[in-house]
Amino acid sequence: MRLITVFLLAGYSLLFASTLKQNDFLQINSQSCAIKRSSCTIEKVHPFLNSEVTLKSSWIEQRASLNLQYLKSLEPNRLLHNFRVNAGLPSSAKPLEGWESPKIGLRGHFVGHYLSALASVVENRQDTLLSKRLKYMVAELFKCQQALGNGYLSAFPEADFDKLETTFGGVWAPYYTYHKIMQGLLDAYIRTGNEQAYQIVVGMADYVKRRMDKLSPDTIEKVLYSVGANPSNEAGAMNEVLYKLYEVSGNPQHLALAKIFDRDWFAIPLSKNKDNLSGLHANTHLVLVNGFARRYSLTGEELYRNATLNFWNMLMKSHAYVNGSSSGPRPNVVTLTSLSAEHWGTPRHLSNTMTKEIAESCVSHNTQKLTSTLFTWTAEPKYADAYMNTFYNAVLALQNAHTGDCVYHLPLGSPRHKAFLKKNDFRCCNGSSIEAFSLLNSGIYYHDDSYLWVNLYVPSAVQWKEKNVTIEQDGNFPDASTVDFTVSVKKKSDFTLNLFIPSWAQKVDVYINDELQKETVSPMSYISIHRQWKNHDRLKMIFHYDFHLKTMPDDENVIALFYGPTLLAFETTSELILKGSHSDILKNLSISADHTFHLRNNGKEYLLHPLYEIDNESYGVYATIRDEIL
């Protein structure tokens, strides 16, 4: 007998007992195991391990493959050059360019991203070449740390920290870069079992502790008070990486050190639901909130849960664009960058922020991390909905589908171009992008003891080892609206499959073994299918797409158009000015057989494409409706 129900997980309150899944190689003391068990009780659902979800052949997998090709093209000795020079070791390699140049303050940051990306690929794909490169990179960085002799490891000198602690600026974000290196090495340990990488990270943390122990609370506050435009004291996610280290080590010194990087001036107003984001540098503070989330998962402190949940709601309702991305001009412009980019503005005032440099790629990537975390806490469909929107319309849209190049900013006004970064720029968004595209298999599936959630419709296979179940997903979503699932079990298996129904999905047909299920489907919910699953059971979902639009929060005449989940971009070399009501515009949209879109408006016919398919064309996303008689 089959039971199919539709329910809103916003009201879902059952907590299921869970056991922590660890990589077999991870050696953790009993104190740390207790910590991890505690954190698991906070989570209602858990993502599958990176090694348990495999992308199948599709346009999504092709995007991941472009990223893989780029990772393999990088020369390890060039990446190591500045580290060796800083450690007094010989290097004959040609220095890197861009933000990894020998005189740039952030040199070394990209190497941290590179280590994280390699660790993800090696864990998921068991890639032999990149596995060797990862081991080589870690071994050579260990030599650099040993040469320096005090636990310190970086591509820039310790004098940068000395200056930060005395002038509270004047150098380019040493903790930001230091964190990237720590995170890359910690990922190498957690994902691939590289013990040497763990040893390096512990030494780096000990070095930071010794520095902080020498500083007064007043000095620490000045070092970490990052309220200015483009703050040069940006600390990155030092709090998050140290919480992750504590999660592994169980060393209370790591927990205490992580807490130092959580600043009350930012966390407490957020915990009280006060929007204090206006004027702040977006990525500086977004990653701090990821650290707050990690702290709550470990300690259960409600202040950090409230701060995290409130922040996400503020971000999405008052500061995010139609695709879930954010960042743009600063209300009070005091630097050239803050004129057009990288900051949050006045809440719910976005229509006047449409510069050519909004929506920083780092911000989109780190927003996805936070959204996924909140889904594990709550299993609420609003987080799945936001994740899907940002996945297709911000993350995938920032990459060139032919070259794999990425953008620093994803402008949404008109007319606009995607300014793809050169592969040798090595900016922060190059680094965030290689991480994001090495993890396109994440965010698709979640589980607890009895339920499996499907949040993205991406051709893939997931192994639910505890149930001896494999589920394969096929299709060409979102270009094609049909998604097929095949269940493989060695014997009949009793579990519930929760299939996400996004906010735009007004109608979805569901078939089990070709039999149509006559159930009502509600947007922003899950179809919950409980049954005794048999080997080769088949499930099909057919989404019925329609056109819909979303407006700016401060101007209903500034609109963006969607077809199902897909944000559409106009081909245009001029500003987009439309006429008519919302309903008039929607009824004059159409789709052709070649999957291009057309809008007839004010005597013109516009051609539109999914934003994630735009490469070098001049385009526009937001259009303005003006009906004045001239």
XYZ file of C-alpha atoms in Angstrom, residues 49-529:
481
model
C 29.062 12.811 2.381
C 30.819 14.228 -0.645
C 31.905 10.710 -1.575
C 28.297 9.454 -1.568
C 26.901 11.761 -4.278
C 28.129 11.475 -7.864
C 27.195 13.758 -10.732
C 25.987 11.964 -13.849
C 26.569 13.195 -17.392
C 24.735 16.493 -17.868
C 25.338 20.178 -18.442
C 25.922 20.532 -14.687
C 28.646 17.890 -14.791
C 30.175 19.676 -17.796
C 30.468 22.831 -15.694
C 32.244 20.830 -12.992
C 34.548 19.320 -15.639
C 35.573 22.781 -16.873
C 36.594 23.580 -13.325
C 38.482 20.286 -13.072
C 40.447 21.101 -16.213
C 41.458 24.436 -14.738
C 42.596 22.837 -11.477
C 44.791 20.447 -13.439
C 46.286 23.273 -15.488
C 47.769 25.023 -12.449
C 51.460 24.500 -11.733
C 52.083 23.548 -8.071
C 55.555 25.072 -7.878
C 54.243 28.439 -9.030
C 51.554 28.272 -6.357
C 54.239 27.474 -3.784
C 56.720 30.153 -4.881
C 55.746 32.940 -2.472
C 55.547 30.512 0.451
C 59.055 29.271 -0.243
C 60.455 32.763 -0.633
C 58.822 33.871 2.619
C 60.317 30.854 4.403
C 63.799 31.505 3.001
C 63.706 28.398 0.830
C 64.903 28.338 -2.791
C 62.399 28.647 -5.631
C 63.064 28.948 -9.345
C 59.370 29.006 -10.296
C 57.874 31.934 -12.140
C 55.768 33.989 -9.699
C 52.022 34.092 -10.214
C 50.210 37.194 -11.417
C 47.239 39.208 -10.177
C 46.432 39.007 -6.485
C 49.076 36.294 -6.049
C 51.908 38.558 -7.210
C 54.918 38.760 -4.852
C 54.113 42.285 -3.644
C 50.342 41.849 -3.144
C 49.178 41.590 0.464
C 46.729 38.758 -0.225
C 49.337 36.468 -1.781
C 48.688 32.916 -0.662
C 44.901 33.208 -0.415
C 44.266 31.400 -3.695
C 46.425 28.490 -2.563
C 43.997 27.937 0.308
C 41.053 27.816 -2.103
C 43.065 25.485 -4.347
C 43.726 23.045 -1.504
C 40.021 23.016 -0.567
C 38.980 22.413 -4.178
C 41.536 19.638 -4.625
C 40.408 17.958 -1.415
C 36.778 17.971 -2.597
C 37.640 16.535 -6.011
C 39.947 13.855 -4.588
C 37.317 12.781 -2.057
C 34.530 12.647 -4.628
C 36.295 11.463 -7.778
C 39.427 9.749 -6.422
C 41.391 11.646 -9.067
C 44.937 10.213 -9.073
C 46.707 13.248 -10.500
C 45.111 15.729 -8.134
C 45.616 13.368 -5.211
C 49.358 13.394 -5.889
C 49.329 17.173 -6.270
C 47.494 17.638 -2.997
C 49.993 15.479 -1.133
C 52.876 17.334 -2.778
C 51.452 20.747 -1.907
C 50.919 19.769 1.723
C 54.407 18.277 2.030
C 56.043 21.383 0.583
C 53.996 23.724 2.775
C 55.082 21.646 5.763
C 58.703 22.285 4.790
C 57.972 26.014 4.682
C 56.393 25.921 8.135
C 59.318 23.951 9.523
C 61.778 26.450 8.058
C 59.958 29.328 9.765
C 60.114 27.375 12.993
C 57.277 28.850 15.057
C 54.100 27.369 13.564
C 53.604 30.301 11.218
C 52.808 29.580 7.576
C 52.008 32.165 4.959
C 53.208 33.676 1.703
C 53.580 37.085 3.389
C 55.817 38.000 6.353
C 54.799 38.069 10.008
C 55.429 41.809 9.931
C 51.992 42.220 8.348
C 50.420 41.011 11.603
C 52.714 43.312 13.593
C 51.426 46.269 11.612
C 47.804 45.191 11.942
C 48.161 45.031 15.720
C 49.689 48.499 15.999
C 47.954 50.558 13.300
C 44.799 48.386 12.915
C 45.101 48.659 9.151
C 47.622 49.585 6.519
C 48.002 45.977 5.361
C 45.706 43.906 3.205
C 43.742 41.486 5.359
C 46.377 39.115 6.808
C 43.851 37.087 8.826
C 41.651 36.711 5.752
C 44.516 35.077 3.866
C 45.742 33.089 6.859
C 42.259 31.617 7.239
C 42.160 30.517 3.600
C 45.371 28.530 4.060
C 44.160 26.982 7.323
C 40.830 26.006 5.723
C 42.481 24.440 2.694
C 44.763 22.338 4.874
C 41.948 21.346 7.231
C 39.863 20.274 4.230
C 42.817 18.180 3.042
C 42.759 16.388 6.387
C 39.012 15.981 6.816
C 38.328 14.968 3.216
C 41.433 12.919 2.370
C 42.988 11.968 5.704
C 46.242 13.871 5.202
C 47.727 13.820 8.716
C 50.514 16.220 7.779
C 47.936 18.832 6.779
C 46.320 18.514 10.209
C 49.696 18.940 11.891
C 50.279 22.158 9.941
C 46.856 23.564 10.883
C 47.379 22.885 14.570
C 50.710 24.710 14.391
C 49.081 27.657 12.618
C 46.369 27.846 15.289
C 48.977 27.747 18.061
C 50.741 30.669 16.396
C 47.533 32.734 16.354
C 46.865 31.894 20.001
C 50.304 33.137 21.034
C 49.686 36.417 19.196
C 46.243 36.912 20.699
C 47.479 36.052 24.219
C 49.774 39.078 24.052
C 47.005 41.528 23.164
C 44.598 43.331 25.467
C 40.841 43.014 24.849
C 40.822 46.650 23.704
C 43.545 45.982 21.141
C 41.793 42.846 19.886
C 38.599 44.845 19.422
C 40.451 47.386 17.300
C 42.159 44.650 15.272
C 38.805 43.009 14.471
C 36.486 46.032 14.237
C 35.708 45.831 10.522
C 32.996 48.434 9.931
C 34.753 50.558 7.326
C 34.541 50.410 3.562
C 36.670 47.602 2.126
C 38.182 46.939 5.553
C 41.862 46.066 5.312
C 41.531 44.236 8.640
C 39.018 41.788 7.133
C 39.467 38.608 9.182
C 37.822 36.187 6.790
C 36.240 33.124 8.384
C 38.849 32.696 11.126
C 36.048 31.930 13.565
C 34.584 29.223 11.332
C 37.860 27.427 10.586
C 38.822 27.404 14.259
C 35.412 25.996 15.221
C 35.938 23.307 12.582
C 39.374 22.599 14.017
C 37.899 22.292 17.510
C 35.287 19.935 16.123
C 38.147 17.646 15.096
C 40.671 18.216 17.888
C 38.447 18.620 20.928
C 41.068 21.031 22.235
C 39.283 23.715 24.329
C 42.003 26.207 23.386
C 40.786 26.024 19.798
C 37.229 26.774 20.943
C 38.362 29.740 23.033
C 40.459 31.052 20.147
C 37.526 30.780 17.716
C 35.301 32.794 20.047
C 37.747 35.705 19.966
C 36.839 36.257 16.293
C 33.095 36.477 17.113
C 32.491 40.154 17.803
C 29.608 41.345 19.977
C 29.143 44.588 18.035
C 27.969 42.487 15.086
C 26.425 39.389 16.675
C 24.289 40.921 19.443
C 22.247 43.332 17.261
C 21.623 40.480 14.821
C 20.447 38.240 17.661
C 17.901 40.953 18.536
C 16.745 41.120 14.904
C 18.258 44.546 14.286
C 19.373 45.033 10.699
C 22.883 46.441 11.090
C 24.106 45.449 7.618
C 23.886 48.805 5.850
C 27.350 50.029 4.892
C 29.137 46.823 5.850
C 31.428 45.013 3.449
C 29.339 42.020 2.440
C 31.764 39.116 2.269
C 33.677 40.232 5.361
C 30.590 39.813 7.501
C 28.737 37.040 5.702
C 31.536 34.600 6.510
C 31.441 35.699 10.145
C 27.814 34.546 10.221
C 28.871 31.165 8.843
C 31.137 31.059 11.885
C 28.226 31.977 14.166
C 26.293 29.070 12.692
C 29.170 26.692 13.376
C 29.388 27.964 16.966
C 25.714 27.285 17.575
C 26.023 23.800 16.092
C 28.836 23.062 18.547
C 27.719 24.850 21.699
C 23.958 25.290 21.400
C 24.177 28.999 22.334
C 20.855 30.519 21.326
C 22.350 33.965 20.725
C 24.254 32.612 17.726
C 21.291 30.638 16.419
C 19.142 33.767 16.555
C 21.849 35.920 15.004
C 22.258 33.453 12.137
C 18.563 32.978 11.405
C 17.820 36.702 11.655
C 20.744 37.562 9.411
C 19.575 35.177 6.682
C 16.048 36.624 6.783
C 17.382 40.187 6.606
C 19.688 39.304 3.754
C 17.031 37.659 1.625
C 14.174 40.078 2.327
C 16.037 43.381 2.363
C 19.434 43.098 0.665
C 19.313 40.305 -1.935
C 18.579 40.627 -5.620
C 16.134 38.459 -7.485
C 18.615 35.554 -7.795
C 19.611 35.474 -4.130
C 22.901 37.289 -4.709
C 23.805 40.472 -2.867
C 26.404 43.245 -2.473
C 26.697 46.520 -4.342
C 27.335 50.224 -3.712
C 27.807 51.539 -0.184
C 25.423 54.272 1.025
C 28.356 56.396 2.215
C 31.010 56.213 -0.466
C 34.540 56.618 0.908
C 36.547 54.364 -1.419
C 36.486 53.834 -5.162
C 35.219 50.274 -4.764
C 32.453 51.287 -2.362
C 31.054 53.556 -5.076
C 29.747 50.541 -6.942
C 30.510 47.224 -5.285
C 30.967 44.764 -2.418
C 28.779 46.373 0.291
C 25.240 46.159 1.604
C 23.047 49.218 1.327
C 19.934 50.629 2.936
C 17.458 47.806 3.666
C 14.889 47.233 0.900
C 16.366 49.984 -1.286
C 17.831 48.104 -4.216
C 16.441 49.691 -7.381
C 19.069 52.455 -7.301
C 22.012 50.068 -6.790
C 22.208 48.513 -10.255
C 25.853 49.250 -11.022
C 28.040 47.085 -13.216
C 29.632 45.602 -10.106
C 26.898 44.115 -7.934
C 26.543 40.526 -6.719
C 30.095 39.495 -5.857
C 30.686 35.813 -6.619
C 32.254 35.166 -3.197
C 29.049 36.433 -1.602
C 26.864 34.080 -3.650
C 29.073 31.108 -2.746
C 29.105 31.871 0.970
C 25.367 32.550 0.975
C 24.850 29.039 -0.369
C 26.927 27.599 2.463
C 24.800 29.414 5.020
C 21.518 28.438 3.368
C 22.504 24.780 3.362
C 23.395 24.953 7.062
C 20.022 26.457 7.949
C 18.259 23.728 6.019
C 20.042 21.106 8.131
C 18.788 22.865 11.275
C 15.175 23.242 10.215
C 14.359 21.186 7.098
C 12.207 24.149 6.041
C 11.359 24.456 2.319
C 12.178 28.176 2.192
C 15.871 27.327 2.466
C 15.630 24.708 -0.267
C 13.835 27.253 -2.448
C 16.485 29.909 -1.935
C 19.284 27.400 -2.525
C 17.792 26.262 -5.835
C 17.300 29.834 -7.027
C 20.863 30.866 -6.200
C 22.299 27.616 -7.560
C 20.925 28.117 -11.081
C 20.627 31.869 -11.301
C 23.696 33.122 -9.427
C 26.317 30.376 -9.014
C 25.992 28.667 -12.398
C 25.421 32.052 -14.040
C 28.818 33.342 -12.915
C 30.760 30.784 -14.996
C 31.423 30.900 -18.730
C 29.891 27.711 -20.127
C 32.593 27.359 -22.780
C 35.819 28.406 -21.049
C 35.088 27.868 -17.358
C 36.125 31.453 -16.591
C 34.208 33.181 -13.810
C 33.108 36.708 -13.008
C 33.899 38.809 -9.973
C 30.486 40.501 -10.216
C 27.216 39.400 -11.828
C 25.464 42.634 -12.917
C 21.694 42.506 -13.345
C 20.884 45.903 -14.853
C 20.894 46.817 -18.559
C 22.813 46.851 -20.722
C 25.461 44.741 -19.029
C 28.286 42.325 -19.829
C 29.780 39.514 -17.810
C 33.376 40.603 -17.223
C 35.088 37.223 -17.002
C 38.297 37.185 -15.023
C 41.491 36.052 -16.630
C 42.711 32.700 -15.395
C 45.867 34.314 -14.045
C 44.081 37.042 -12.048
C 43.824 34.849 -8.927
C 41.325 37.156 -7.263
C 39.132 36.104 -4.360
C 36.304 35.163 -6.728
C 38.553 32.912 -8.812
C 39.240 31.104 -5.559
C 35.644 30.906 -4.337
C 34.560 29.698 -7.778
C 36.974 26.771 -7.933
C 35.585 25.678 -4.574
C 31.955 26.154 -5.632
C 32.359 24.233 -8.880
C 34.209 21.404 -7.160
C 31.103 20.924 -4.984
C 28.244 21.027 -7.499
C 27.236 17.618 -6.162
C 26.392 19.119 -2.764
C 23.014 20.500 -1.725
C 21.112 17.894 -3.751
C 20.277 15.279 -1.099
C 19.835 15.251 2.682
C 18.711 12.553 5.104
C 17.921 11.488 8.628
C 17.342 7.924 9.851
C 14.133 7.389 7.875
C 13.733 10.166 5.327
C 15.660 11.230 2.249
C 15.173 14.773 0.957
C 15.699 15.711 -2.704
C 16.259 19.472 -2.906
C 17.787 19.833 -6.374
C 16.941 18.132 -9.642
C 20.422 17.412 -10.935
C 21.398 14.194 -12.773
C 23.224 12.292 -10.057
C 23.412 9.155 -7.951
C 23.341 9.024 -4.165
C 24.332 6.045 -2.043
C 22.418 5.818 1.221
C 24.734 3.293 2.788
C 22.823 2.897 6.051
C 19.797 1.717 4.052
C 21.703 -0.141 1.295
C 19.858 2.107 -1.140
C 21.053 3.866 -4.286
C 18.900 6.467 -5.978
C 19.721 7.669 -9.473
C 18.319 10.858 -10.909
C 18.142 11.637 -14.644
C 16.853 14.429 -16.852
C 17.863 17.808 -18.164
C 16.322 20.083 -15.563
C 15.595 22.972 -15.800
C 15.666 23.053 -19.607
C 13.466 19.957 -19.562
C 10.722 19.727 -16.971
C 10.779 15.937 -16.505
C 12.893 14.312 -13.785
C 13.289 10.537 -13.500
C 14.391 8.541 -10.468
C 15.395 4.890 -10.201
C 15.673 3.170 -6.832
C 18.097 0.268 -6.382
C 17.843 -1.918 -3.274
C 19.119 -5.400 -2.460
C 15.899 -6.138 -0.607
C 12.689 -4.239 -0.010
C 13.434 -1.082 1.944
C 11.023 1.016 3.962
C 11.759 4.734 3.875
C 10.226 8.066 2.924
C 11.318 10.096 -0.070
C 10.674 13.837 0.268
C 10.610 15.607 -3.102
C 10.920 19.382 -3.038
C 8.198 21.458 -4.695
C 9.595 24.969 -5.281
C 7.686 28.213 -4.864
C 7.149 28.597 -8.625
C 5.717 25.085 -9.154
C 1.935 25.439 -9.336
C 1.458 21.983 -10.820
C 3.568 18.817 -10.710
C 2.611 15.362 -11.953
C 4.099 12.437 -10.053
C 4.246 8.878 -11.372
C 5.374 5.729 -9.577
C 6.127 2.881 -11.972
C 4.149 4.755 -14.652
C 1.069 5.125 -12.442
C -0.090 8.724 -11.964
C -0.516 9.643 -8.325
C -3.664 11.697 -7.840
C -2.518 14.012 -5.086
C -2.638 17.771 -4.646
C 0.747 19.471 -4.829
C 1.432 22.749 -3.047
C 4.285 25.135 -3.845
C 6.942 25.526 -1.140
C 6.385 22.063 0.269
C 7.522 18.478 -0.080
C 5.757 15.537 -1.621
C 6.349 12.825 0.940
C 6.287 9.311 -0.495
